[in-house]
PDB file of C-alpha atoms in Angstrom:
ATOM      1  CA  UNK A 846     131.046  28.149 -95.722  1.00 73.00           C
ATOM      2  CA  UNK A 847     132.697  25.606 -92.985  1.00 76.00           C
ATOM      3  CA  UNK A 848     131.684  22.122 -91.720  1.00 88.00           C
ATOM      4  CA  UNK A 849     131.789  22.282 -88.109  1.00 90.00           C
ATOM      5  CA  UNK A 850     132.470  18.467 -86.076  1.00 93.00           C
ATOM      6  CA  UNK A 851     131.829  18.020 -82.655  1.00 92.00           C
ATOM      7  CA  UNK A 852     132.174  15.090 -80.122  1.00 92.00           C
ATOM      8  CA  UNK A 853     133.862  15.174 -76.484  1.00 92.00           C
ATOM      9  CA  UNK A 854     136.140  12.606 -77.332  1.00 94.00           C
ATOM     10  CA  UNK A 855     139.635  13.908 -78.747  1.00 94.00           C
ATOM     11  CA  UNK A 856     140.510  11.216 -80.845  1.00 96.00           C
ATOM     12  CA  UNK A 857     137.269  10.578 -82.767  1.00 94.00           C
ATOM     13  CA  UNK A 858     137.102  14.579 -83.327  1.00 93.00           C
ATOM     14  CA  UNK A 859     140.688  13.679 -85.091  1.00 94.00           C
ATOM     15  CA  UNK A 860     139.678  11.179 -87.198  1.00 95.00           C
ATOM     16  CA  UNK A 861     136.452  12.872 -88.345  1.00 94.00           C
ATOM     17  CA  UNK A 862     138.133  16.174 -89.212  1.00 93.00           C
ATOM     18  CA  UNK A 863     141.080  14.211 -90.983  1.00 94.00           C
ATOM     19  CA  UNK A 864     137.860  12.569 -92.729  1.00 94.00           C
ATOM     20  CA  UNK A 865     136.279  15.237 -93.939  1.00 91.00           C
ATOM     21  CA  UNK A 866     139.369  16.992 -95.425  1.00 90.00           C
ATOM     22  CA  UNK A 867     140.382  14.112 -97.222  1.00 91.00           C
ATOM     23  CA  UNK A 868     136.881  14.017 -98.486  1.00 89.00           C
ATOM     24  CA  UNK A 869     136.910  17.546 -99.169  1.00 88.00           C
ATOM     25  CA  UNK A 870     140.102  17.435-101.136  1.00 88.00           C
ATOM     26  CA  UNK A 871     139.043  14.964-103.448  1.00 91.00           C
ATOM     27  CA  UNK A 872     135.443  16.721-104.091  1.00 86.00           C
ATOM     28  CA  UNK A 873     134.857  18.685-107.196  1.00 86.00           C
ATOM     29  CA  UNK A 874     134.202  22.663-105.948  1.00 82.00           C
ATOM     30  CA  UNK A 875     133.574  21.875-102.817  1.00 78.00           C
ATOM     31  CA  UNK A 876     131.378  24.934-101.284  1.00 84.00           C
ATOM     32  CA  UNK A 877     133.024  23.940 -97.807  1.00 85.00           C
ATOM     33  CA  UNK A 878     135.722  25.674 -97.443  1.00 84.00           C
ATOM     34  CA  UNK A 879     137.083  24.579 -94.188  1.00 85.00           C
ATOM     35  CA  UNK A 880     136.852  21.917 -90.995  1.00 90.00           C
ATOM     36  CA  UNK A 881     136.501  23.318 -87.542  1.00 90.00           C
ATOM     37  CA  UNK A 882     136.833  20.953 -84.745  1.00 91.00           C
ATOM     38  CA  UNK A 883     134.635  21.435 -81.469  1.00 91.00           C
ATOM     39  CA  UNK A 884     135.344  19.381 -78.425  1.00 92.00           C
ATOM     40  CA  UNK A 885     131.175  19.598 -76.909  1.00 92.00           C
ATOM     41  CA  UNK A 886     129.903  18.168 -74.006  1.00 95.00           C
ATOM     42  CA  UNK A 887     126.064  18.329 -74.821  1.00 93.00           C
ATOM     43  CA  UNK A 888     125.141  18.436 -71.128  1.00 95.00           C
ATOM     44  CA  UNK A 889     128.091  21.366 -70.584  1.00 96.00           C
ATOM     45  CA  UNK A 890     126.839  24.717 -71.818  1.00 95.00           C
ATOM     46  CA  UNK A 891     130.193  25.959 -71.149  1.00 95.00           C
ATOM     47  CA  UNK A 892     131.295  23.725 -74.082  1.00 94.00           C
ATOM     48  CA  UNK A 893     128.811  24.800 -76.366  1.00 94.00           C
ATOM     49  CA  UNK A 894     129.467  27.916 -79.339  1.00 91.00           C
ATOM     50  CA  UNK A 895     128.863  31.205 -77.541  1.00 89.00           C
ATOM     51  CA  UNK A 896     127.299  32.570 -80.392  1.00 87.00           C
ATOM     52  CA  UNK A 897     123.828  31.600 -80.623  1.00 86.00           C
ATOM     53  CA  UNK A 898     121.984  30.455 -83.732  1.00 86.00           C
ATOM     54  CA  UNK A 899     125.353  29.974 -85.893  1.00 84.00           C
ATOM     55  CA  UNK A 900     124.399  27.024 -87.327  1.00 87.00           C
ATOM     56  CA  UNK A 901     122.119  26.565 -90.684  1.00 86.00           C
ATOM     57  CA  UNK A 902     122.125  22.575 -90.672  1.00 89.00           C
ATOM     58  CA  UNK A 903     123.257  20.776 -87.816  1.00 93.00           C
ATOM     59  CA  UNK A 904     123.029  16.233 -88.745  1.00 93.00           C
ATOM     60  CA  UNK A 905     123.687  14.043 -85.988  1.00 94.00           C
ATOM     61  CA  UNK A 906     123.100   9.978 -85.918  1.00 93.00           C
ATOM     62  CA  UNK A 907     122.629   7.630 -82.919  1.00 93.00           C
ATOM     63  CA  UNK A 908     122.730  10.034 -80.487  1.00 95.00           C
ATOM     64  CA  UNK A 909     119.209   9.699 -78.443  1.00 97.00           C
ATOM     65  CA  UNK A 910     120.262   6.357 -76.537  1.00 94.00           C
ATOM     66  CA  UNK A 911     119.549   7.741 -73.071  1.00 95.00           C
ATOM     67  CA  UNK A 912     116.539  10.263 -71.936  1.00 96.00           C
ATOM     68  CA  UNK A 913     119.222  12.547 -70.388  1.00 97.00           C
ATOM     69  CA  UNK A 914     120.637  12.813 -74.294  1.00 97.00           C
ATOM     70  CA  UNK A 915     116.973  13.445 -75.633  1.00 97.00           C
ATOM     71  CA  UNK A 916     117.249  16.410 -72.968  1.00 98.00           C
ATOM     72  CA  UNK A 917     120.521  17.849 -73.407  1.00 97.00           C
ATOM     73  CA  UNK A 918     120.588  16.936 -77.124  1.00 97.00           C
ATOM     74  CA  UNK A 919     117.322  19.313 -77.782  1.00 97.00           C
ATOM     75  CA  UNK A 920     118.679  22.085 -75.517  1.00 96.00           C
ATOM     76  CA  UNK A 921     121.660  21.921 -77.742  1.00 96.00           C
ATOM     77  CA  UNK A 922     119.434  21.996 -80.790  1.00 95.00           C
ATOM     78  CA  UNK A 923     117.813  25.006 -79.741  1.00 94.00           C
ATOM     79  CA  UNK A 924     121.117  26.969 -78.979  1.00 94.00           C
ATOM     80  CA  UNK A 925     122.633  26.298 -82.373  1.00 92.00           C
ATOM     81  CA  UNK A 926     119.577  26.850 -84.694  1.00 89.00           C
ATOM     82  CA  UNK A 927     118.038  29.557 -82.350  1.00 58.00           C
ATOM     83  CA  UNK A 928     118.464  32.897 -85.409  1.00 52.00           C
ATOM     84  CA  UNK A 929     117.126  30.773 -88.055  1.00 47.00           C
ATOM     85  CA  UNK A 930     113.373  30.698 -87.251  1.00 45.00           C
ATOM     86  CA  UNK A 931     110.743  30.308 -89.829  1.00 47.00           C
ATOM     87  CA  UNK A 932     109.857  34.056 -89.025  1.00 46.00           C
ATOM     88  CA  UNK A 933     113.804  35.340 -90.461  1.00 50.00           C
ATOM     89  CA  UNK A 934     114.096  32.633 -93.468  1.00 53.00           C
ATOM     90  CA  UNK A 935     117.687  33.893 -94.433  1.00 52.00           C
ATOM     91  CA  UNK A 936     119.164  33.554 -98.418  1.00 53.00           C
ATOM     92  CA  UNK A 937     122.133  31.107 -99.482  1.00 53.00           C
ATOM     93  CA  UNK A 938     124.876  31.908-101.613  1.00 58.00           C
ATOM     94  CA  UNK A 939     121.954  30.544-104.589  1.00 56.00           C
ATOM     95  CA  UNK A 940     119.675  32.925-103.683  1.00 57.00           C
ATOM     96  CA  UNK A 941     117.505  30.001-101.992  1.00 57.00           C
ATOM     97  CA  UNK A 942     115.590  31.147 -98.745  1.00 56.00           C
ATOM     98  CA  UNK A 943     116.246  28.200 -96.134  1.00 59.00           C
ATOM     99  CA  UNK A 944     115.814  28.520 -92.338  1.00 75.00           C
ATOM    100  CA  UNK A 945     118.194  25.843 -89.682  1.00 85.00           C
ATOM    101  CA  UNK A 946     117.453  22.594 -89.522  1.00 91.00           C
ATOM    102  CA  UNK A 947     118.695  19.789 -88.178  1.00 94.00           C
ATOM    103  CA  UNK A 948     118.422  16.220 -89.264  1.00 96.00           C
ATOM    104  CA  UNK A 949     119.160  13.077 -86.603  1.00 97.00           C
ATOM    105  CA  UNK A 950     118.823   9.673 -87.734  1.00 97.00           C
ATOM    106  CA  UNK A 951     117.952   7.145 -84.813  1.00 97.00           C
ATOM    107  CA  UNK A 952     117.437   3.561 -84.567  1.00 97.00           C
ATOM    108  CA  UNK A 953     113.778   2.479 -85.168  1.00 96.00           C
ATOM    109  CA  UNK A 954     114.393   0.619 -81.605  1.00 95.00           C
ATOM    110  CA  UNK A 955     115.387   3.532 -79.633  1.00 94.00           C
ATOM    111  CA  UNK A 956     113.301   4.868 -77.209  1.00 95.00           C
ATOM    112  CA  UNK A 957     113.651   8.319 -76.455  1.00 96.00           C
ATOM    113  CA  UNK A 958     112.429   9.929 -79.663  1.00 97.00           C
ATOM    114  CA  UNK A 959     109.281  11.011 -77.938  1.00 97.00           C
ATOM    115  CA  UNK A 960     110.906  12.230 -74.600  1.00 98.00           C
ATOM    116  CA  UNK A 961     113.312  14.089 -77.652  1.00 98.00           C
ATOM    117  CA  UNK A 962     109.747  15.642 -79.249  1.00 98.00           C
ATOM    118  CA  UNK A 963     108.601  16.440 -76.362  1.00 98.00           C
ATOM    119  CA  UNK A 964     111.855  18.534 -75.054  1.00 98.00           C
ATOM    120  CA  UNK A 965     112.320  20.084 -78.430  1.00 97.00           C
ATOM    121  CA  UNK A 966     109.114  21.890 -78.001  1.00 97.00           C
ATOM    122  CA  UNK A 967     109.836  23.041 -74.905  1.00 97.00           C
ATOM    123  CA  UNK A 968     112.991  24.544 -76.280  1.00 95.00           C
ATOM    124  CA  UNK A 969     111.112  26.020 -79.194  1.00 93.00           C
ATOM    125  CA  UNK A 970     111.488  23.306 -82.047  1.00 95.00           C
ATOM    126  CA  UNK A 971     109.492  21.522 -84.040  1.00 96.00           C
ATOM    127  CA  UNK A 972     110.379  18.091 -84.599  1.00 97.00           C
ATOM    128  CA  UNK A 973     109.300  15.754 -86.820  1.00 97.00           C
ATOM    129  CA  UNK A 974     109.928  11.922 -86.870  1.00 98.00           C
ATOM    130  CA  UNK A 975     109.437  10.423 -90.260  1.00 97.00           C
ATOM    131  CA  UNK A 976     110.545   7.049 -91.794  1.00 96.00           C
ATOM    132  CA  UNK A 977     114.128   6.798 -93.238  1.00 95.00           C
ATOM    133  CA  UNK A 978     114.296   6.694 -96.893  1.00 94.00           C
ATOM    134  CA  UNK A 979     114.790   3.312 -97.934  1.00 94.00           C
ATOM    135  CA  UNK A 980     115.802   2.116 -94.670  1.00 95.00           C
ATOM    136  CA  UNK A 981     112.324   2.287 -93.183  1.00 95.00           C
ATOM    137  CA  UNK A 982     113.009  -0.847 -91.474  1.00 96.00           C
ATOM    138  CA  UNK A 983     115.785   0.110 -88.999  1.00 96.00           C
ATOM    139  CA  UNK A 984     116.247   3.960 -88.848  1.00 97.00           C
ATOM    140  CA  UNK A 985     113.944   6.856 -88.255  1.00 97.00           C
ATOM    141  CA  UNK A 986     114.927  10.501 -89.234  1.00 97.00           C
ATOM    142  CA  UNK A 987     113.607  13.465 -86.857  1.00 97.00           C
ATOM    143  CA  UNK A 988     113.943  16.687 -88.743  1.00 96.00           C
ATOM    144  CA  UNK A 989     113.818  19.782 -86.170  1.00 96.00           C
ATOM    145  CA  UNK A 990     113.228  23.457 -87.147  1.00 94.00           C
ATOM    146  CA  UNK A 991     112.828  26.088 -84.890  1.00 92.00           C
ATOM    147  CA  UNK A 992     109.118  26.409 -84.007  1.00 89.00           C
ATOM    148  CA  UNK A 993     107.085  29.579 -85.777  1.00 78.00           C
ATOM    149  CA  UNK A 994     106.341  31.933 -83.642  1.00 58.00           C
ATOM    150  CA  UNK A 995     103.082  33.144 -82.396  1.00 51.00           C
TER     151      UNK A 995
END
């Protein structure tokens, strides 16, 4: 398997794959065997993978700080975790059935989380906002699968 990292800005998307392979050279078996870098403009399908529903877990933080993000950001969402439905649960290496998910974790402040609910069903997701384990006080984690269909 690969990690994939994504902003639009060149020289975070350097330091976070430069991250990650330090991290993953110092990990024990790591299962990830490579970092792919993806230069993604959320609001830019051009940008985006062509291949839909490559994606098995997509985790993103701090990214729903405008409505125009809780838009674009579910659109997104939808294009990456597409294939992985409830109705085709797919097997990991383990043996484990799992279907794509994504996790975001978003300040309890924000605002947007129900314009991001509300666009994520409109796209076909599910998304659930729950408290942030043991940082209930200042986070919130959304977890969004696709939606089953009918």
């Amino acid at each position: 398997s690969h990690l994939a990292v994504s902003d639009l800005d060149e020289e975070v998307l350097r330091l976070a794959v430069r991250s990650c392979t330090e991290f993953l050279e110092v990990m024990p078996k790591p299962s990830i065997k490579s970092v792919e870098r993806l230069k993604l403009d959320w609001a830019d399908e051009a940008t985006w993978p062509q291949t839909r529903g490559d994606f098995d877990f997509v985790c993103a933080s701090d990214v729903l700080y405008d409505e125009s993000a809780a838009v674009h950001i579910a659109r997104l969402l939808s294009h990456l975790l597409s294939e992985g439905s409830r109705d085709d649960i797919r097997s990991g290496e383990d043996g484990e059935e799992f279907i794509g998910r994504s996790l975001i974790v978003d300040p309890k402040n924000r605002e947007n989380r129900d314009k991001f609910v509300e666009e994520a069903a409109k796209n076909g997701l599910d998304a659930e906002v729950l408290p942030f384990p043991g940082n209930e006080d200042e986070f919130m984690l959304i977890s969004v699968t696709p939606s089953e269909r009918e």
